[in-house]
């Protein structure tokens, strides 16, 4: 379970530069190299709600209908919201040939053909949430899984476990939070949709208003509201913001709401008022309140769809369908059923989130104190409303909208009651120990407080933030960055930020590190270098210098060839910076502090790229004057071998500060040991040398023994688990007598008789048995 979690986190939190380098075209989605054609292929498309996963699969279906993806003769697309109702059961045949499309004739023959040719079948499950429910995910136990009735979870389990239609291709779309757990090992390819870049946001908005009277001013108006523009990274949010902008401009207003809560309150207001006919305002308010209760009841179960006959009243159903809050769909008709069944699903996840928050404020049975438990950052254990991730923000925002006439008409609350709810939230946050919150909940708190736009609350959290803020591994979206930036700006403290593996975009990174009170930061090396290159191109040398001086690299762990390339780019950047500083100030030398202060470098590329990566690394090692610890030991074994050892030994004279060198588990033989031994005396500061678990024999031990007296700074030598015999051990012992500075020689080897090693230990207690 833990390894599956780690795998998933690794998949979905990589740097922006890495994502761009691995960007793929739609035509490449189904290309899986080194995969047997006879086995089921599982592809997962991850993306936050509203990122366009459904649009992507619809486009795949459209492309297939136009002749692309010709390897598939059958493509089936299912909306998981509609087929996942717990009381529904299907056979595979019903799901394919009744729910999706019903052939006029030959259904039995078509189904048999698919069973015999599964490689020609693509099944798309859009909005899949089942894999995160690992404890309750059932194993398919049907005796005839293709024909027996079973729940959708059992069907999907059978497909993934290759018990049903083995050899087909499965494409799932899911949110990153819907953990894959033990099924990660069964996923062949994972793709993430990351949303719009700032340039793509501008293009979308321009296209939206292309034929409008407001095409010239709409983009300007949206960009002026930086918080709303940041939300436009999500295609769905971008559409809502554009709709509201159009409405505002048509009404002759000149500004947009400042928060997401106000945007959606105004959206509901405009939708209902614009289309209002003979229905009274009171009836609309009652219908909206009932619909909000439905949203909450479904949201608590992590659902957004329901059977039409379960909707509380015909009026509410017609109200929701009329204004586009609901979308209708039909269930497949079972052969023994006479009537066709229908269902409804919320048209958008944001609408359901907003309605849930609205219900919590409108529900008379909920007291003020109970409201705070629905703000997820207040839960110390688990986050019960994870699925409704925007609901807490809307709830906090709605609590502070007492001046909005439309909201007041919905809630029918007097000013005293509204103020009481605000005081409840204020009191709770004042008592909250902000410094104890984990990064994810801290970020949630900041976003909720921002939605209130309450100056006291904003200042309160700003002043209580810890000087060291870590968002390591927490995905920071553009709106998150905007909120963090605005709150840090309010504080008088100085901050150190850890933004590693946060997927922060370049614009967000620049905004945060440009703050005067952000004195240091850690971030993805590739993203940081990319930012510096951008600043260099725009000749913003002052900001470039400030950013380089704040960047912290130590300690650095290289795990991929890209990490080595980024490190090379950093060194290259220093040379360019030197030229820039020389032009600006006439100074002839300049060192990037991150380079100057790097003390520990870990190298863990594994056997596939170990040697290749090291050969590239040694070319730049001399650029790090303070490097004290070089660790080439990795769980997966780098395997640099003798060639790597020789290449590394050639740069030893430049590593004047190196105190610890770990070359354990690298397949170094006597040849490599000979090259190392010749250069080791040049490491004038070396205190610890580890050659643990290599392939060094007596000849290598002899060469090491010869140079030990010349290594005046060395205190510990580890040559355990090599192939040294009693002969080599005796040579090392003889040399140790000439080295009073040495504290420990660790040389247990399976090839040294225990009695010999025990005897040597008695001769010199510095030898470890």
PDB file of N, CA and C in Angstrom, residues 5 8-10 12-15 48 176 179 439-440 443 469-476 498-504 522-524:
ATOM      1  N   UNK A   5       1.298   4.186  -2.867  1.00  0.00           N
ATOM      2  CA  UNK A   5       1.101   5.611  -2.625  1.00  0.00           C
ATOM      3  C   UNK A   5       2.288   6.397  -3.159  1.00  0.00           C
ATOM      4  N   UNK A   8       2.255   6.635  -6.907  1.00  0.00           N
ATOM      5  CA  UNK A   8       1.284   7.561  -7.438  1.00  0.00           C
ATOM      6  C   UNK A   8       1.756   8.998  -7.266  1.00  0.00           C
ATOM      7  N   UNK A   9       2.308   9.281  -6.074  1.00  0.00           N
ATOM      8  CA  UNK A   9       2.785  10.638  -5.818  1.00  0.00           C
ATOM      9  C   UNK A   9       3.876  10.998  -6.815  1.00  0.00           C
ATOM     10  N   UNK A  10       4.739  10.037  -7.121  1.00  0.00           N
ATOM     11  CA  UNK A  10       5.814  10.269  -8.073  1.00  0.00           C
ATOM     12  C   UNK A  10       5.252  10.582  -9.458  1.00  0.00           C
ATOM     13  N   UNK A  12       2.288  12.010 -10.175  1.00  0.00           N
ATOM     14  CA  UNK A  12       1.497  13.210 -10.337  1.00  0.00           C
ATOM     15  C   UNK A  12       2.144  14.477  -9.795  1.00  0.00           C
ATOM     16  N   UNK A  13       3.298  14.394  -9.176  1.00  0.00           N
ATOM     17  CA  UNK A  13       3.936  15.613  -8.709  1.00  0.00           C
ATOM     18  C   UNK A  13       5.349  15.708  -9.251  1.00  0.00           C
ATOM     19  N   UNK A  14       5.465  15.953 -10.518  1.00  0.00           N
ATOM     20  CA  UNK A  14       6.778  16.172 -11.121  1.00  0.00           C
ATOM     21  C   UNK A  14       6.871  17.643 -11.525  1.00  0.00           C
ATOM     22  N   UNK A  15       8.049  18.104 -11.876  1.00  0.00           N
ATOM     23  CA  UNK A  15       8.210  19.514 -12.182  1.00  0.00           C
ATOM     24  C   UNK A  15       7.584  19.845 -13.527  1.00  0.00           C
ATOM     25  N   UNK A  48      -7.258  17.202 -12.251  1.00  0.00           N
ATOM     26  CA  UNK A  48      -8.224  17.734 -11.296  1.00  0.00           C
ATOM     27  C   UNK A  48      -9.558  17.945 -11.996  1.00  0.00           C
ATOM     28  N   UNK A 176      -6.464  13.141  -9.403  1.00  0.00           N
ATOM     29  CA  UNK A 176      -5.231  12.662  -8.759  1.00  0.00           C
ATOM     30  C   UNK A 176      -5.461  12.160  -7.346  1.00  0.00           C
ATOM     31  N   UNK A 179      -6.842   7.669  -5.228  1.00  0.00           N
ATOM     32  CA  UNK A 179      -5.636   6.845  -5.141  1.00  0.00           C
ATOM     33  C   UNK A 179      -5.794   5.530  -5.900  1.00  0.00           C
ATOM     34  N   UNK A 439       1.125  20.879   5.674  1.00  0.00           N
ATOM     35  CA  UNK A 439       1.099  21.802   4.530  1.00  0.00           C
ATOM     36  C   UNK A 439      -0.227  21.819   3.774  1.00  0.00           C
ATOM     37  N   UNK A 440      -0.835  20.644   3.567  1.00  0.00           N
ATOM     38  CA  UNK A 440      -2.081  20.588   2.795  1.00  0.00           C
ATOM     39  C   UNK A 440      -3.206  21.335   3.499  1.00  0.00           C
ATOM     40  N   UNK A 443      -2.621  25.153   3.518  1.00  0.00           N
ATOM     41  CA  UNK A 443      -3.005  25.736   2.236  1.00  0.00           C
ATOM     42  C   UNK A 443      -4.523  25.874   2.142  1.00  0.00           C
ATOM     43  N   UNK A 469       8.276  27.585   5.677  1.00  0.00           N
ATOM     44  CA  UNK A 469       7.049  27.017   5.122  1.00  0.00           C
ATOM     45  C   UNK A 469       7.408  25.963   4.078  1.00  0.00           C
ATOM     46  N   UNK A 470       6.943  24.746   4.302  1.00  0.00           N
ATOM     47  CA  UNK A 470       7.229  23.670   3.347  1.00  0.00           C
ATOM     48  C   UNK A 470       5.947  23.232   2.657  1.00  0.00           C
ATOM     49  N   UNK A 471       5.982  23.230   1.318  1.00  0.00           N
ATOM     50  CA  UNK A 471       4.895  22.682   0.506  1.00  0.00           C
ATOM     51  C   UNK A 471       5.441  21.536  -0.337  1.00  0.00           C
ATOM     52  N   UNK A 472       6.422  20.842   0.234  1.00  0.00           N
ATOM     53  CA  UNK A 472       7.070  19.722  -0.451  1.00  0.00           C
ATOM     54  C   UNK A 472       6.037  18.665  -0.836  1.00  0.00           C
ATOM     55  N   UNK A 473       5.932  18.365  -2.130  1.00  0.00           N
ATOM     56  CA  UNK A 473       5.032  17.324  -2.601  1.00  0.00           C
ATOM     57  C   UNK A 473       3.575  17.730  -2.663  1.00  0.00           C
ATOM     58  N   UNK A 474       3.244  18.992  -2.342  1.00  0.00           N
ATOM     59  CA  UNK A 474       1.861  19.473  -2.402  1.00  0.00           C
ATOM     60  C   UNK A 474       1.681  20.223  -3.718  1.00  0.00           C
ATOM     61  N   UNK A 475       0.768  19.769  -4.549  1.00  0.00           N
ATOM     62  CA  UNK A 475       0.558  20.412  -5.853  1.00  0.00           C
ATOM     63  C   UNK A 475       0.005  21.819  -5.653  1.00  0.00           C
ATOM     64  N   UNK A 476       0.763  22.820  -6.078  1.00  0.00           N
ATOM     65  CA  UNK A 476       0.346  24.213  -5.958  1.00  0.00           C
ATOM     66  C   UNK A 476      -0.214  24.699  -7.293  1.00  0.00           C
ATOM     67  N   UNK A 498       9.888  25.965   0.827  1.00  0.00           N
ATOM     68  CA  UNK A 498      10.270  24.720   0.151  1.00  0.00           C
ATOM     69  C   UNK A 498       9.166  24.381  -0.842  1.00  0.00           C
ATOM     70  N   UNK A 499       9.462  24.539  -2.130  1.00  0.00           N
ATOM     71  CA  UNK A 499       8.468  24.347  -3.192  1.00  0.00           C
ATOM     72  C   UNK A 499       8.820  23.147  -4.063  1.00  0.00           C
ATOM     73  N   UNK A 500       9.630  22.232  -3.550  1.00  0.00           N
ATOM     74  CA  UNK A 500      10.032  21.073  -4.336  1.00  0.00           C
ATOM     75  C   UNK A 500       8.828  20.160  -4.608  1.00  0.00           C
ATOM     76  N   UNK A 501       8.815  19.585  -5.794  1.00  0.00           N
ATOM     77  CA  UNK A 501       7.744  18.660  -6.196  1.00  0.00           C
ATOM     78  C   UNK A 501       6.350  19.245  -5.979  1.00  0.00           C
ATOM     79  N   UNK A 502       6.221  20.550  -6.193  1.00  0.00           N
ATOM     80  CA  UNK A 502       4.919  21.196  -6.004  1.00  0.00           C
ATOM     81  C   UNK A 502       4.228  21.499  -7.334  1.00  0.00           C
ATOM     82  N   UNK A 503       4.895  21.195  -8.448  1.00  0.00           N
ATOM     83  CA  UNK A 503       4.352  21.441  -9.794  1.00  0.00           C
ATOM     84  C   UNK A 503       4.013  22.914 -10.023  1.00  0.00           C
ATOM     85  N   UNK A 504       4.631  23.806  -9.268  1.00  0.00           N
ATOM     86  CA  UNK A 504       4.365  25.238  -9.427  1.00  0.00           C
ATOM     87  C   UNK A 504       4.823  25.699 -10.804  1.00  0.00           C
ATOM     88  N   UNK A 522      13.630  26.647  -1.852  1.00  0.00           N
ATOM     89  CA  UNK A 522      14.022  25.435  -2.571  1.00  0.00           C
ATOM     90  C   UNK A 522      12.912  25.138  -3.567  1.00  0.00           C
ATOM     91  N   UNK A 523      13.286  24.706  -4.752  1.00  0.00           N
ATOM     92  CA  UNK A 523      12.294  24.358  -5.777  1.00  0.00           C
ATOM     93  C   UNK A 523      12.951  23.393  -6.745  1.00  0.00           C
ATOM     94  N   UNK A 524      12.157  22.840  -7.635  1.00  0.00           N
ATOM     95  CA  UNK A 524      12.707  21.976  -8.674  1.00  0.00           C
ATOM     96  C   UNK A 524      13.826  22.712  -9.397  1.00  0.00           C
TER      97      UNK A 524
END
